[in-house]
C-alpha atoms as one frame of an Amber mdcrd trajectory, in Angstrom:
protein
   0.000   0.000   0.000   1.491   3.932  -0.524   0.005   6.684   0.998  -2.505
   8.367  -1.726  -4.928  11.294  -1.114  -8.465  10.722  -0.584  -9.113  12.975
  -3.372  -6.393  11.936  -5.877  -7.889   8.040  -5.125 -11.728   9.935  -6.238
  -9.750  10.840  -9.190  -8.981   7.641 -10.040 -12.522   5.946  -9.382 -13.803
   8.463 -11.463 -11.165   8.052 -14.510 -11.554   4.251 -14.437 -15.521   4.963
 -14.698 -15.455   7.491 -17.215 -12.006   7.228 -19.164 -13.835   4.604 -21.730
 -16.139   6.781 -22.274 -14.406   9.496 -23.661 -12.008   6.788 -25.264 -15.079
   5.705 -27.044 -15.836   9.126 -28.284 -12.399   9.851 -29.192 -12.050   6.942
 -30.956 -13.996   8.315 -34.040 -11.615  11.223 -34.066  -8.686  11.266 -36.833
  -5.596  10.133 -35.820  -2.591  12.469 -34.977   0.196  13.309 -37.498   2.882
  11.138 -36.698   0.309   8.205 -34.667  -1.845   6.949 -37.922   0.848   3.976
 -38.335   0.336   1.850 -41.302  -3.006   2.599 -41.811  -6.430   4.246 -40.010
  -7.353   1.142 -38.972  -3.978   0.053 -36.973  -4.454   3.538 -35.403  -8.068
   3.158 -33.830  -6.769   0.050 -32.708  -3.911   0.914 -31.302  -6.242   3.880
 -29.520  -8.339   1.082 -27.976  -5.210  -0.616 -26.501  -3.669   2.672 -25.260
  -7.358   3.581 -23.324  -7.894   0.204 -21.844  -4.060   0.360 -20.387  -4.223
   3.759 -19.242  -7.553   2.138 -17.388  -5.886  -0.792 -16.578  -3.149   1.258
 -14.966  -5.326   3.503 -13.193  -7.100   0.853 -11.765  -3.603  -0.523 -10.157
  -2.998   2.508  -8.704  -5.971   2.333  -7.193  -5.497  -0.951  -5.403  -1.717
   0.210  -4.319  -3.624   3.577  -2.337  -6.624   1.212  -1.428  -6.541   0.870
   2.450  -5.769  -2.691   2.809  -6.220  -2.524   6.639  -9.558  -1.540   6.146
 -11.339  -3.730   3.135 -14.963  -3.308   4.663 -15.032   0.518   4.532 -15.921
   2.086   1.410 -12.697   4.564  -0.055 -12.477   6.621  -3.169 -16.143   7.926
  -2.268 -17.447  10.710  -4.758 -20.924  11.586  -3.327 -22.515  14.270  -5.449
 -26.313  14.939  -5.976 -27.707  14.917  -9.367 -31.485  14.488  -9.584 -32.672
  16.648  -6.293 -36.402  16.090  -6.792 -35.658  11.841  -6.613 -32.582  11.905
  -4.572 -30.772  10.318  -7.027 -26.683  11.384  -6.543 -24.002  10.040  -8.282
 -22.587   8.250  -5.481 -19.437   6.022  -6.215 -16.850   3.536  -4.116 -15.246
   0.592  -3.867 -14.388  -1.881  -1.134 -13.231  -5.153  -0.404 -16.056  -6.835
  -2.736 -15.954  -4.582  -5.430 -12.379  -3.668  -6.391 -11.013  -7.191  -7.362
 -14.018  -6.654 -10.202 -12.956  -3.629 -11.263  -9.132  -5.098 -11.666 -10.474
  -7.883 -13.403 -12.826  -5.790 -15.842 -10.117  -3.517 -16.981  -6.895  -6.484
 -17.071  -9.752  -8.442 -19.783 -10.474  -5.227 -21.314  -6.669  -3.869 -21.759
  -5.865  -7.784 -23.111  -8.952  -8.130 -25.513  -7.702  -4.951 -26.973  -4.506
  -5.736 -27.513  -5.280  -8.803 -28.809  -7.387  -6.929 -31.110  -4.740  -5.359
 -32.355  -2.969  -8.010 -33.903  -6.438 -10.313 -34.472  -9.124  -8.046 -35.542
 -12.538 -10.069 -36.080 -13.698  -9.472 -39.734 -16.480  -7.214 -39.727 -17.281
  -3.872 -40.656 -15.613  -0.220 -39.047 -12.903  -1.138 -36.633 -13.547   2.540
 -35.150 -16.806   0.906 -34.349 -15.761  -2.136 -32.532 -13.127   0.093 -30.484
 -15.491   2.504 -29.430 -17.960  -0.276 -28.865 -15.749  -2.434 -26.134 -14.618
   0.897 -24.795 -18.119   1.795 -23.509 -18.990  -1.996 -22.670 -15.938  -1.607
 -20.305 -17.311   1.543 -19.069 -20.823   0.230 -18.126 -18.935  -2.822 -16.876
 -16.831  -0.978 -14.875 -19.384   1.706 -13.588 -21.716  -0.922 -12.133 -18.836
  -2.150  -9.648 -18.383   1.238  -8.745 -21.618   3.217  -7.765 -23.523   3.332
  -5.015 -26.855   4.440  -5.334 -29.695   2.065  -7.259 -30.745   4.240 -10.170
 -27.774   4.417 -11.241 -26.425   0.735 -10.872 -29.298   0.143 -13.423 -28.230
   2.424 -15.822 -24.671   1.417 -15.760 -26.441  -2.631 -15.764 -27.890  -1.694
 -19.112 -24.939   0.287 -20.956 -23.274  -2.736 -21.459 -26.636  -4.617 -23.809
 -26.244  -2.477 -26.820 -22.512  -2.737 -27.059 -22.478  -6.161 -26.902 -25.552
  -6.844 -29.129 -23.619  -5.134 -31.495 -20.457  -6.707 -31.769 -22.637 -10.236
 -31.540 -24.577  -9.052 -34.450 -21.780  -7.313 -36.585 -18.673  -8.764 -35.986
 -20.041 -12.567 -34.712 -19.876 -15.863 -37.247 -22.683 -17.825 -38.403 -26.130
 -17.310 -36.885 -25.153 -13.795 -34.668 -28.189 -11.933 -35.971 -30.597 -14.422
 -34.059 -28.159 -14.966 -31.149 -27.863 -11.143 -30.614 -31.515 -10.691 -30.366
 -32.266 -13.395 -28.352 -29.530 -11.868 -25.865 -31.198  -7.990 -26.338 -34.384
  -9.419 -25.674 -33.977 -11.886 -22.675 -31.685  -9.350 -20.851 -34.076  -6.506
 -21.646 -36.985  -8.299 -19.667 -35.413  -9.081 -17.321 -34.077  -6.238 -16.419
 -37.091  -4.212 -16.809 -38.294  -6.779 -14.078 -35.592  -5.462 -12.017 -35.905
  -2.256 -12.246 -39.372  -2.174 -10.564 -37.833  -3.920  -7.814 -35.038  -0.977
  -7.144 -38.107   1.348  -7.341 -40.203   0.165  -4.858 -37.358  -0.701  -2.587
 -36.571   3.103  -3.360 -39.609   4.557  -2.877 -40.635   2.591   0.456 -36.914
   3.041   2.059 -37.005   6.986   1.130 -33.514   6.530  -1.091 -31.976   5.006
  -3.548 -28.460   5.112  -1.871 -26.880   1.395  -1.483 -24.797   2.687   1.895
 -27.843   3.669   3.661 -29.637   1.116   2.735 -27.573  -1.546   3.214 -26.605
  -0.241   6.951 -29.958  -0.437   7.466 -30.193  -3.874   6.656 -33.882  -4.039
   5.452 -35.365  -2.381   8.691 -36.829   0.202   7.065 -39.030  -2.305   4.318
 -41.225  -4.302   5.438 -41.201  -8.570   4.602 -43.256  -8.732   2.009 -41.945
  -5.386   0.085 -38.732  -7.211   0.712 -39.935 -10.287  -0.314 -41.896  -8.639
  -3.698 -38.571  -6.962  -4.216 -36.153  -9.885  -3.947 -38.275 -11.845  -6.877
 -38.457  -8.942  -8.960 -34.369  -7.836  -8.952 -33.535 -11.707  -8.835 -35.423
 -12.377 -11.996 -33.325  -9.468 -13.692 -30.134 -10.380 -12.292 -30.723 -14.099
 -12.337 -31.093 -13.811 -16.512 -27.221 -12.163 -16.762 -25.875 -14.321 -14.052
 -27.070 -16.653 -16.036 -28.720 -19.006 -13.235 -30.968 -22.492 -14.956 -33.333
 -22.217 -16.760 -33.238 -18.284 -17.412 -29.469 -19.405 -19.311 -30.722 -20.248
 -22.762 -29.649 -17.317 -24.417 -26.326 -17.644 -23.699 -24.522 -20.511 -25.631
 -25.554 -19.440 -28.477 -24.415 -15.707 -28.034 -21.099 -17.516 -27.180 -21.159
 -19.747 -30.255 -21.798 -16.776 -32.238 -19.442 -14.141 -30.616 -16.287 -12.814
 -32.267 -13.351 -14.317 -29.629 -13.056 -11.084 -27.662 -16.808 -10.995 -27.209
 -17.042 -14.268 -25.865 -13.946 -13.416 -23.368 -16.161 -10.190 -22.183 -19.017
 -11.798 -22.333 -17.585 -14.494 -20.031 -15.239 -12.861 -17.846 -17.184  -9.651
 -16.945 -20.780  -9.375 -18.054 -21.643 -12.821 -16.172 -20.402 -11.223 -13.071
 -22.879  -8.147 -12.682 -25.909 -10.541 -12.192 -24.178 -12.030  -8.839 -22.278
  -9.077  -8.176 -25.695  -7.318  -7.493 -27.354 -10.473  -5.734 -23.600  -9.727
  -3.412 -24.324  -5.911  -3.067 -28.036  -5.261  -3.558 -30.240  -8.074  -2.402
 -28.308  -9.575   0.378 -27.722  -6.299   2.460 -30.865  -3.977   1.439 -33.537
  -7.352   2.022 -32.174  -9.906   3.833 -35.689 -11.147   4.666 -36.653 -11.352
   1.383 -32.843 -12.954   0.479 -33.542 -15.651   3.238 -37.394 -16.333   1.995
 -35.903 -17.215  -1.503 -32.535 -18.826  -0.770 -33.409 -22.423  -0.535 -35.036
 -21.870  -4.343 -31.826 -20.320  -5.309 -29.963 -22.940  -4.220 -31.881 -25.478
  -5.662 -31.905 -23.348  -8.789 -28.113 -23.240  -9.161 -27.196 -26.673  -8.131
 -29.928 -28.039 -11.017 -27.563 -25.503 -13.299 -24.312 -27.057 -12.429 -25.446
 -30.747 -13.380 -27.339 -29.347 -15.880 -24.387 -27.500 -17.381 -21.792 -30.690
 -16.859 -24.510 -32.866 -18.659 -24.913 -30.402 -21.617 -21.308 -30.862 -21.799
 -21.047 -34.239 -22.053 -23.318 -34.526 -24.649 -21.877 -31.933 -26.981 -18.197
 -33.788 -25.992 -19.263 -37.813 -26.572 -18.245 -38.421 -30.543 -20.818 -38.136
 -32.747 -22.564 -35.108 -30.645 -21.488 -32.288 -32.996 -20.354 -30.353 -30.406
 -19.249 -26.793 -30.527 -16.182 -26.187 -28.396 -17.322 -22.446 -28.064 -20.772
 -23.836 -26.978 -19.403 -26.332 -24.707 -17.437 -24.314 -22.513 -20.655 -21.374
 -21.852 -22.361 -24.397 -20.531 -19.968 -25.198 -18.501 -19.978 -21.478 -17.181
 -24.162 -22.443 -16.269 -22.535 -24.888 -13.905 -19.605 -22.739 -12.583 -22.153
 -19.660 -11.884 -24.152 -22.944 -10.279 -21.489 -22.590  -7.716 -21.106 -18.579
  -7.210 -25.132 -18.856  -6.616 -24.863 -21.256  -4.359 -22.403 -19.640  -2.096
 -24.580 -16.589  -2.181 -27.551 -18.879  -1.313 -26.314 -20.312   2.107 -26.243
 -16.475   3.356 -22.363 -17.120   5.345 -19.678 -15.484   4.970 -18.110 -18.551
   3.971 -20.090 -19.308   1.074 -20.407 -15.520   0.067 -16.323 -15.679   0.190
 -16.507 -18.368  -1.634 -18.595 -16.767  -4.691 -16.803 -14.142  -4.914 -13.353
 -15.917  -5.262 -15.477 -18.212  -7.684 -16.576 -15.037  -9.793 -12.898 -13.887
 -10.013 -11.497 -17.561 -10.627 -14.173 -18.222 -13.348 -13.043 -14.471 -15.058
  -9.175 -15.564 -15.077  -9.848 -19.235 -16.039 -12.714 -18.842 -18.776 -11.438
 -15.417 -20.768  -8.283 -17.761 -21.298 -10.526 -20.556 -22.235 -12.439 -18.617
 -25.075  -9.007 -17.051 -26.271  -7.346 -20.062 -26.483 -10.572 -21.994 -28.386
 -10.862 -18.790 -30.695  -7.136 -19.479 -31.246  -7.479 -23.075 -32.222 -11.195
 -22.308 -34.058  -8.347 -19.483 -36.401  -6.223 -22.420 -37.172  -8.201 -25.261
 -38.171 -11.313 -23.202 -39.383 -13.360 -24.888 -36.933 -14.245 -25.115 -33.722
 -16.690 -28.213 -34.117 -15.339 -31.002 -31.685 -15.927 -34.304 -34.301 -14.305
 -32.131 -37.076 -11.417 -31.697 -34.556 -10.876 -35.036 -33.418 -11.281 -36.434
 -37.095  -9.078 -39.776 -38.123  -5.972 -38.363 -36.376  -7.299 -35.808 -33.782
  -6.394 -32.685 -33.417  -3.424 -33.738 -31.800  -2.214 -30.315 -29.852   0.022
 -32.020 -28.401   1.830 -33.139 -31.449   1.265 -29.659 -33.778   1.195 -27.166
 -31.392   2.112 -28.135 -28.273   2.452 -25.325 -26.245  -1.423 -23.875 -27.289
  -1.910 -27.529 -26.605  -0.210 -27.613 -22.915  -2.052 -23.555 -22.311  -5.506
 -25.528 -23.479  -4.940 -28.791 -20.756  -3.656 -25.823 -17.991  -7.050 -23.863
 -18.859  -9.201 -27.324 -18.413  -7.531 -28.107 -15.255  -8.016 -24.920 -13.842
 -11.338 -25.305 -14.914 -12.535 -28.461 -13.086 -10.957 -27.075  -9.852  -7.612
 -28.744  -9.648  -6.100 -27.863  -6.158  -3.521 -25.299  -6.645  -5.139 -23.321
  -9.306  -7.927 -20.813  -8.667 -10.622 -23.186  -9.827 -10.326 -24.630  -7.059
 -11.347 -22.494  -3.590 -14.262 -20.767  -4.714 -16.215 -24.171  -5.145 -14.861
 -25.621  -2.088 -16.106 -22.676  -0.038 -19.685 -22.564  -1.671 -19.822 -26.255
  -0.608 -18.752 -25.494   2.674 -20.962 -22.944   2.902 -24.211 -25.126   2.020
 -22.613 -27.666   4.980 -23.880 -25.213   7.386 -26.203 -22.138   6.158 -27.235
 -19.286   7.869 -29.989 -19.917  10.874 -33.158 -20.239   9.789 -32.423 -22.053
   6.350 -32.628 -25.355   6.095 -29.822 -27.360   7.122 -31.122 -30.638   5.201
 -31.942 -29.010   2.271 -29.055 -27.513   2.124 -26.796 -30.954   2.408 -28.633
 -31.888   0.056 -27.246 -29.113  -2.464 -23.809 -29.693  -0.800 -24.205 -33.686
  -2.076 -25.459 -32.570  -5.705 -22.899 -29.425  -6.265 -20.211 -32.121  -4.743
 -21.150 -34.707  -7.680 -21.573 -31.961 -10.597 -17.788 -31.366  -9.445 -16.890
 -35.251 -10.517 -19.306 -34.321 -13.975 -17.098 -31.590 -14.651 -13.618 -33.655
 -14.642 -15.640 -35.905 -17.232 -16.146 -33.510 -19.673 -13.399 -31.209 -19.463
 -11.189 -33.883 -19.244 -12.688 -35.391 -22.274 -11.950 -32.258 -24.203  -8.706
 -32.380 -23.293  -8.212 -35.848 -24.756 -10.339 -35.443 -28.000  -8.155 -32.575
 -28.735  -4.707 -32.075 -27.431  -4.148 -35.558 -27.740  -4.433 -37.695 -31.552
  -2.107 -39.395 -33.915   1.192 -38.488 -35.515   0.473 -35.504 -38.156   0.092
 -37.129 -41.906   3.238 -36.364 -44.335   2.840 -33.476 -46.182   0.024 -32.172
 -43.950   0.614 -28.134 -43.827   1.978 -27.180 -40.109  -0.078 -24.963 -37.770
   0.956 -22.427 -35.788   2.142 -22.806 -32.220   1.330 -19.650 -29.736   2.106
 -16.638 -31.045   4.151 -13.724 -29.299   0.408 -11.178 -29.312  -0.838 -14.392
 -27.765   1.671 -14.773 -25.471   1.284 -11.432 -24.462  -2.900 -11.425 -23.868
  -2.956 -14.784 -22.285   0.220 -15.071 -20.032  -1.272 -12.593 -16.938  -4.204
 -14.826 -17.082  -2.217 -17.851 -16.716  -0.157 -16.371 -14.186  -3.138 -14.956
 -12.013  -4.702 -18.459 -11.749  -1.766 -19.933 -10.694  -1.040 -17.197  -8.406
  -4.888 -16.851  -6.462  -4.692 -21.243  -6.281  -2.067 -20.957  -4.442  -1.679
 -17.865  -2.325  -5.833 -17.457  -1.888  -5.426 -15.237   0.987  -5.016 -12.354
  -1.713  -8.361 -12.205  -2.721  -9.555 -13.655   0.401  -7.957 -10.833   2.320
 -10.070  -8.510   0.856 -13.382 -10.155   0.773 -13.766 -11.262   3.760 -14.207
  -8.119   6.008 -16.086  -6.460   3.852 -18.281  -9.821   3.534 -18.689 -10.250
   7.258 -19.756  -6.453   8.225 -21.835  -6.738   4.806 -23.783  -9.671   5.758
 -23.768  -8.173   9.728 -25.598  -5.041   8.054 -23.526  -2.340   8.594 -21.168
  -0.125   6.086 -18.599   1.819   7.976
């Protein structure tokens, strides 16, 4: 930690929030003399990678003058009012919860731009695209940071237009229909949830998330809690995505550009249980307790349900999609994070949000690395892969080959990689719940989260054999190309980062945890 000003750290909040946004609008500016490089096109892009560093680095800077001694209070606070008649202010913070998302939105940001750079998805303007996945971080990076419920919505629905759009314009085959299935599920479901903020604004008398979570639902009565709980879980349920609300997402994944699908993934999935974390837990904890055995029950039927999707697309002969098969598997791994949330402890709320960040790291290197081998075959189909000789990673390229095994293995929750404690913690979280939820139930979850674990070896496993593993490459066959150095570049902090939270957990941990327990104790210092 170094000693930083209160108001140089407000700075900071409020660059990281905003800088995308004027990125995005700068973006459609002409280039400097002297920066237009090879051509207009390498120079937008180039713009997109020096915006989502400067962010990136911001962000850093931020977590070096972040009070480490004092995770559960919220620093960086910019309180300002902005519509007087609803006392709506543009109130923003972080804490212990929230600033390991905002790291993790602007490192996936920064390395889907520069991998941009060198691997632009055909489509049409590239000014377009930057500007797009500038204000997509922006949204993303605003809802982690405010504080007061109109305008988490409003930053909750920036990102759905920029990511219809690069679905829809820059995807592959099918995108149109996959975009507008994600514009239109999202959409209701967040209308849904926006009734619920208002009438838990209206009855409390604010809209501010501090006050209201200090108050810890004394203010509302059961059943407005209760009303209200349904409501914002339906909306935040969809972009979590929790069974059976999840349909619309493999195919947005299938139909993504690479980049998409490693936003998609790694961020967007993360502001449905991010607000379950900060809104519904602390503002209605009655309502929260009324509906957590459903939730639970909800998410461990999503994590078999994902691992059993999986298999099926994985067994030979199921023309699988290796883009489709791993956003099922995120259904099961967001199976977990609910779950955690579910058993109302601060073990199993630790334990989702070290999930959350572990399924970021692990599953933005999954999609780059399948985009990577869907560039050099042509194909991403799993039976076209395997073929008479298999893909045979191993043998061709092995290092992509050895990056896709570490990604799987991460993935299933091998001990020593960050996979690994967030799923633990949910289940021991369900072992004992929070008084007044059911114990039995709950061991009950514990039992069937605990065997979609052993589903998820199967599959991923399988994957690993049907393609990094095949026969000898065929004389004359043309060579493909191992890792590249750009690839090197975008995917080696992810690698590093799930190596480094499996086995030193107590960094993320650290953080969580105090602000977890006052959270969950309903107070906010």
């Amino acid at each position: 930690m170094i000693d930083i000003s209160e108001s140089v750290m407000q700075f900071l909040l409020a660059l990281i929030v905003v800088g995308p946004l004027i990125g995005a609008a700068a973006a459609f500016l002409p280039a400097p003399p002297g920066l237009k490089g090879k051509s207009p096109e390498q120079a937008v892009l180039r713009h997109g990678v020096t915006v989502t560093g400067a962010v990136l680095l911001a962000a850093l800077v931020l977590v070096l003058g972040f009070d480490h001694d004092q995770p559960s209070r919220m620093q960086a606070t910019t309180d300002i009012t902005w519509i007087q008649a609803l006392d709506v202010r543009i109130h923003l913070g972080v804490d212990g919860i929230s600033l390991p998302l905002l790291v993790l939105t602007a490192l996936l940001s920064f390395l889907c731009a520069l991998y941009s750079y060198f691997k632009m998805p055909e489509g049409p303007s590239p000014k377009a695209f930057v500007a797009l996945v500038l204000v997509l971080e922006s949204g993303t990076l605003a809802t982690f940071a405010v504080l007061d419920l109109v305008l988490f919505f409003l930053a909750f629905e920036t990102v759905l237009i920029p990511m219809y759009f690069l679905i829809a314009r820059w995807g592959g085959a099918g995108r149109q229909a996959a975009a507008w299935k994600f514009i239109l599920y999202t959409l209701l479901g967040s209308v849904v949830m926006l009734l619920g903020l208002l009438l838990i604004g209206v009855k409390a008398g604010t809209f501010d998330m501090v006050a209201l979570a200090t108050d810890n639902g004394r203010g509302l009565t059961t059943s407005v809690q209760v009303i209200a709980v349904l409501a914002i879980g339906v909306g935040l349920a969809v972009k979590t995505p929790m069974w059976p609300l999840h349909s619309w997402l493999p195919d947005a994944h299938t139909a993504a550009p690479t980049v998409g699908s490693v936003l998609l993934a790694g961020v967007l999935l993360k502001m449905g249980t991010y607000g379950f974390v900060r809104v519904v837990l602390p503002i209605a904890p009655d309502g929260m307790r009324a509906f957590a055995p459903y939730l639970a029950g909800f998410a461990v039927a999503g994590i078999v349900y994902g691992s059993l999707a999986c298999l099926a697309l994985v067994r030979p002969g199921g023309k699988g999609d290796l883009k489709r098969l791993i956003a099922y598997s995120s259904v099961g791994h967001m199976g977990f994070v609910l779950l955690g949330i579910a058993t109302m402890t601060p073990t199993g709320v630790n334990g989702a949000l070290f999930a959350n960040i572990a399924h970021g790291l692990v599953t933005g290197l999954l999609f780059f690395l399948v985009g990577a081998v869907k560039d050099r075959y042509g194909t991403a189909d799993l039976d076209t892969l395997a073929g008479a000789t298999g893909a045979a990673l191993y043998g061709r390229a092995p290092r992509l080959g050895a990056l896709l095994a570490f990604a799987a293995v991460a993935s299933l929750g091998l001990p020593g990689l960050a996979g690994f404690w967030g799923e633990m913690l949910a289940l021991f979280g369900a072992f004992d719940p929070a008084e007044g939820l059911s114990r039995p139930a709950f061991l009950t979850f514990m039992a069937i989260g605990a065997f979609g674990t052993l589903l998820t070896a199967a599959y991923l496993l399988l994957v690993v054999r049907r393609v990094c593993m095949g026969g000898p490459r065929p004389a004359g066959e043309t060579p493909i190309a191992d890792v590249q150095g750009y690839e090197f570049a975008a995917w080696t902090p992810l690698v590093a980062l799930t190596v480094l939270a499996g086995l030193w957990p107590a960094v993320l941990l650290g953080l969580t945890d105090p602000a977890v327990q006052q959270l969950l104790a309903g107070g906010t210092q």
